[in-house]
Coordinates of C-alpha atoms in Angstrom, one line a residue:
M1 CA 8.1 -12.4 -5.4
E2 CA 7.1 -12.4 -1.4
T3 CA 6.4 -9.5 0.1
S4 CA 9.1 -8.0 2.7
D5 CA 6.6 -8.8 5.4
G6 CA 6.3 -12.3 4.5
R7 CA 2.5 -12.2 3.4
G8 CA 3.1 -14.3 0.4
S9 CA 4.0 -13.9 -3.2
V10 CA 2.4 -10.5 -5.2
D11 CA 2.1 -9.9 -9.1
L12 CA 4.7 -7.4 -10.2
Q13 CA 3.0 -6.9 -13.3
T14 CA 6.6 -6.4 -15.0
D15 CA 4.7 -6.6 -18.3
R16 CA 3.6 -3.1 -18.4
A17 CA 5.5 0.2 -17.2
H18 CA 4.1 1.8 -14.0
G19 CA 4.6 5.2 -13.1
A20 CA 6.3 4.9 -9.7
R21 CA 9.1 2.6 -11.6
I22 CA 9.7 5.4 -14.2
Y23 CA 10.1 7.6 -11.6
D24 CA 12.4 4.9 -9.7
Y25 CA 14.3 4.4 -12.8
I26 CA 14.9 8.1 -13.8
L27 CA 16.0 8.9 -10.3
G28 CA 18.6 6.0 -10.8
G29 CA 16.9 3.4 -8.8
K30 CA 17.0 -0.3 -9.1
D31 CA 13.5 -1.0 -8.9
N32 CA 12.0 -1.2 -12.2
Y33 CA 11.9 -3.3 -15.1
A34 CA 12.2 -3.7 -18.9
A35 CA 8.7 -2.1 -19.5
D36 CA 9.5 0.6 -17.1
R37 CA 12.9 1.5 -18.5
A38 CA 11.8 1.4 -22.3
A39 CA 9.0 3.7 -21.2
A40 CA 11.6 5.9 -19.5
E41 CA 14.1 6.2 -22.3
A42 CA 11.8 6.9 -24.8
T43 CA 10.1 9.8 -22.5
L44 CA 13.5 11.2 -22.3
Q45 CA 13.9 11.2 -26.1
V46 CA 11.1 13.6 -26.7
W47 CA 11.3 15.2 -23.0
P48 CA 15.4 15.6 -22.0
A49 CA 14.0 17.6 -18.6
L50 CA 12.2 14.4 -17.2
P51 CA 14.9 14.0 -14.4
V52 CA 14.8 17.6 -13.6
H53 CA 11.0 17.4 -13.4
M54 CA 10.9 14.5 -11.1
R55 CA 13.8 15.8 -8.6
A56 CA 11.6 19.3 -8.4
N57 CA 8.6 17.1 -7.4
R58 CA 10.7 15.5 -4.6
E59 CA 12.3 18.3 -3.2
F60 CA 8.8 19.8 -3.1
M61 CA 7.8 16.8 -0.9
H62 CA 10.9 17.6 1.5
R63 CA 9.8 21.5 1.7
A64 CA 6.3 21.0 2.0
A65 CA 7.0 17.9 4.4
R66 CA 9.3 20.2 6.8
Y67 CA 6.9 23.5 6.2
L68 CA 3.9 21.6 7.8
A69 CA 6.0 19.7 10.7
T70 CA 7.8 22.8 11.9
E71 CA 5.8 25.7 11.1
C72 CA 1.9 24.6 11.0
G73 CA 3.2 21.4 13.7
V74 CA 1.7 19.0 12.1
D75 CA 2.5 15.2 13.5
Q76 CA 0.3 12.7 11.4
F77 CA 0.6 12.3 7.5
L78 CA -1.3 10.2 5.3
D79 CA 1.1 9.7 2.3
I80 CA -0.8 8.3 -0.9
G81 CA 0.6 7.0 -3.9
T82 CA 4.4 7.4 -2.2
G83 CA 6.0 5.5 -4.5
I84 CA 9.4 3.0 -4.3
P85 CA 11.1 3.8 -0.8
T86 CA 13.9 6.6 -1.7
S87 CA 15.9 8.1 1.1
P88 CA 14.8 10.4 3.0
N89 CA 11.4 9.3 2.9
L90 CA 8.1 11.4 4.3
H91 CA 8.8 9.8 7.5
E92 CA 12.7 10.7 7.8
V93 CA 12.1 14.3 7.2
V94 CA 9.4 14.8 9.3
Q95 CA 10.9 12.8 12.0
E96 CA 14.1 14.7 12.2
V97 CA 11.3 17.6 13.3
R98 CA 9.2 15.7 15.2
P99 CA 10.3 12.3 16.7
D100 CA 6.9 11.4 17.7
A101 CA 5.3 11.8 14.0
R102 CA 2.8 9.4 12.7
I103 CA 2.9 8.6 8.8
V104 CA 0.8 6.2 7.1
Y105 CA 1.8 5.1 3.4
T106 CA -0.2 3.9 0.7
D107 CA 0.2 2.8 -2.7
N108 CA -1.3 0.4 -5.5
D109 CA 2.1 -0.5 -7.1
P110 CA 3.1 -4.4 -6.1
I111 CA 6.9 -3.6 -5.9
V112 CA 6.1 -1.1 -3.6
L113 CA 4.3 -3.5 -1.2
V114 CA 7.8 -5.7 -1.4
H115 CA 9.3 -2.9 -0.2
A116 CA 7.1 -1.7 2.4
R117 CA 9.6 -2.4 5.3
A118 CA 11.6 0.4 4.3
L119 CA 8.8 2.3 4.8
M120 CA 8.2 1.7 8.3
S121 CA 11.5 2.3 9.8
S122 CA 10.2 4.6 12.4
T123 CA 11.9 6.5 15.3
E124 CA 10.7 4.9 18.8
Q125 CA 8.5 7.7 19.4
G126 CA 6.7 7.4 16.3
R127 CA 5.0 4.9 14.2
T128 CA 4.8 4.2 10.3
A129 CA 2.5 2.1 8.5
Y130 CA 2.0 0.8 4.9
V131 CA -1.4 0.1 3.2
D132 CA -1.6 -1.6 -0.1
A133 CA -4.4 0.2 -1.7
D134 CA -5.4 2.8 -4.6
L135 CA -6.3 6.2 -4.6
R136 CA -9.6 5.1 -6.7
D137 CA -11.1 3.4 -4.1
P138 CA -10.4 5.6 -0.9
D139 CA -12.4 3.9 1.5
T140 CA -10.2 1.2 1.4
I141 CA -7.6 3.4 2.9
L142 CA -10.1 5.2 5.0
N143 CA -11.2 1.8 6.6
S144 CA -8.0 0.0 7.3
P145 CA -6.7 -1.2 10.7
E146 CA -3.5 0.8 9.9
F147 CA -5.1 3.9 9.0
R148 CA -7.6 3.8 11.9
E149 CA -4.5 2.5 14.5
T150 CA -2.1 4.6 13.3
L151 CA -3.8 8.4 12.9
D152 CA -5.7 10.3 15.7
L153 CA -8.9 11.7 13.5
N154 CA -9.5 14.3 16.4
R155 CA -6.3 15.9 15.3
P156 CA -5.0 17.1 12.2
I157 CA -3.7 15.4 9.4
A158 CA -1.5 16.5 6.4
L159 CA -3.0 14.3 3.4
M160 CA 0.4 14.3 0.9
L161 CA -0.7 13.7 -2.8
L162 CA 2.1 13.7 -5.0
A163 CA 2.5 12.7 -8.6
V164 CA -0.6 10.8 -8.2
V165 CA -3.8 12.5 -9.2
H166 CA -2.4 12.5 -13.0
F167 CA -3.0 8.5 -12.9
I168 CA -6.5 9.0 -12.7
E169 CA -7.8 10.4 -16.2
D170 CA -11.3 11.4 -15.7
D171 CA -11.9 14.4 -13.5
E172 CA -14.8 13.7 -11.6
E173 CA -13.4 10.4 -10.4
A174 CA -9.9 12.1 -8.9
L175 CA -11.8 15.1 -7.3
A176 CA -14.2 12.4 -5.9
A177 CA -11.7 10.0 -4.5
T178 CA -9.6 13.2 -2.8
N179 CA -12.7 14.6 -1.5
R180 CA -13.9 11.6 0.4
I181 CA -10.7 11.4 2.3
I182 CA -10.5 15.4 2.8
D183 CA -14.1 14.9 4.6
V184 CA -12.9 12.6 7.1
L185 CA -10.0 14.6 8.1
P186 CA -10.5 17.2 11.1
P187 CA -10.5 21.0 10.6
G188 CA -7.1 22.4 10.8
S189 CA -5.9 19.3 8.6
Y190 CA -3.5 20.5 5.3
V191 CA -3.5 18.6 1.9
A192 CA -0.1 19.0 -0.1
A193 CA -0.2 18.3 -3.7
T194 CA 1.4 18.1 -7.0
I195 CA -0.6 18.0 -10.2
A196 CA 0.8 17.5 -13.8
T197 CA 0.0 20.3 -16.4
D198 CA 1.0 20.8 -19.8
D199 CA 0.4 24.4 -19.4
F200 CA 4.1 25.3 -20.0
A201 CA 4.8 23.2 -22.9
P202 CA 2.0 21.5 -24.5
Q203 CA 3.6 20.0 -27.7
T204 CA 6.5 18.3 -26.0
L205 CA 4.2 17.2 -23.3
A206 CA 1.7 15.8 -25.9
E207 CA 4.3 13.5 -27.1
V208 CA 5.3 12.5 -23.3
R209 CA 1.5 11.8 -22.6
R210 CA 1.5 9.5 -26.0
T211 CA 4.7 7.5 -24.8
Y212 CA 3.2 6.7 -21.6
R213 CA 0.3 5.0 -23.3
E214 CA 2.3 3.4 -25.9
H215 CA 4.1 1.8 -22.8
G216 CA 0.6 1.2 -21.0
E217 CA 0.6 3.3 -18.3
T218 CA -2.1 6.2 -18.2
L219 CA -0.9 10.2 -17.7
R220 CA -3.7 12.9 -17.5
F221 CA -2.6 16.9 -17.7
R222 CA -4.7 19.7 -16.1
T223 CA -4.6 23.2 -16.7
K224 CA -4.6 25.5 -13.6
P225 CA -8.2 25.9 -13.2
R226 CA -8.8 22.2 -13.3
A227 CA -5.9 21.7 -10.9
T228 CA -7.3 24.2 -8.7
R229 CA -10.5 22.3 -8.2
F230 CA -8.5 20.0 -5.9
F231 CA -8.9 22.7 -3.3
E232 CA -11.6 24.2 -3.3
G233 CA -13.1 24.5 0.1
L234 CA -9.6 24.7 1.4
D235 CA -7.0 27.9 2.1
L236 CA -4.1 28.2 0.2
V237 CA -0.8 29.0 1.9
D238 CA 0.9 31.4 -0.1
P239 CA 2.4 31.3 -2.6
G240 CA -0.8 29.3 -3.8
L241 CA -0.9 27.0 -6.6
V242 CA 2.5 27.7 -8.6
Q243 CA 5.0 25.3 -10.4
M244 CA 6.7 23.1 -7.7
H245 CA 10.4 24.8 -8.3
K246 CA 8.6 28.3 -7.1
W247 CA 6.7 26.7 -4.1
R248 CA 8.9 28.3 -0.9
P249 CA 12.1 27.3 -2.9
D250 CA 15.3 26.8 -0.4
A251 CA 18.8 27.3 -0.8
E252 CA 18.5 23.5 -2.0
T253 CA 16.0 23.9 -4.8
E254 CA 17.4 23.0 -8.2
K255 CA 17.0 25.6 -10.6
A256 CA 15.1 24.8 -13.6
A257 CA 13.1 26.8 -16.7
D258 CA 9.4 26.7 -16.8
T259 CA 9.4 24.4 -19.3
D260 CA 11.3 21.7 -17.3
I261 CA 8.4 21.5 -14.6
A262 CA 5.2 19.9 -15.7
M263 CA 3.4 19.9 -12.4
Y264 CA 1.6 22.5 -10.5
A265 CA 1.7 22.6 -6.6
A266 CA 0.2 24.0 -3.6
V267 CA 0.0 23.3 0.4
A268 CA -3.7 24.0 1.9
R269 CA -5.5 24.1 4.9
K270 CA -9.0 22.5 5.7
P271 CA -11.1 25.1 7.6

């Protein structure tokens, strides 16, 4: 399939499930394939709360983005593992508050590259860009012209790591990749992240992990102490590291049982 910007064909890798496309299917999207749907349906059999969990991740993104743009005055965002475009996307949320906001999206799913144009419908005052890259190779992101030309490294940037680090199984690899990016960000920058955990329903989520693996996708759950490591050296914003639905809930936050939410969430500031 040809990319949205005419850069030629890409291999969509439709023979194996991909986390972003499973997410798309569960949320009612159409940019998924048989392998993704099979993985999603099999997961729903063992964990019917999956849609609640995925909606909670998206709701956290909206709340965190509004908080960063409104209360912290951040107007630059780096969103790694953005997933398939689903409105309102990050730039739509923050540019409603800060029309001049600049956003760089990155993902390694070829179908996101196909739909990249939907991620670049910026306001006239702001700017968006897309980098086809993997979190495991942070230098590809940091050295890309899209990153360097869109974001100003002399001013605070918000790094968004939403539902992405659980696709890197090794703790040290995941920490090294995220820290490489955080190290480049100027003081006063922020990190907003959601990190998968099985602390609240270990038996059920062991079945979820097994199901994902059977369909070709990696999934790594982390305990709260392990999740906390991603914020070492940063100042956690109140209420700290909590389940997603408990991070500054508002009137639009869907009610959920703790056993239905399998990710911690936090926002932290780089001193």
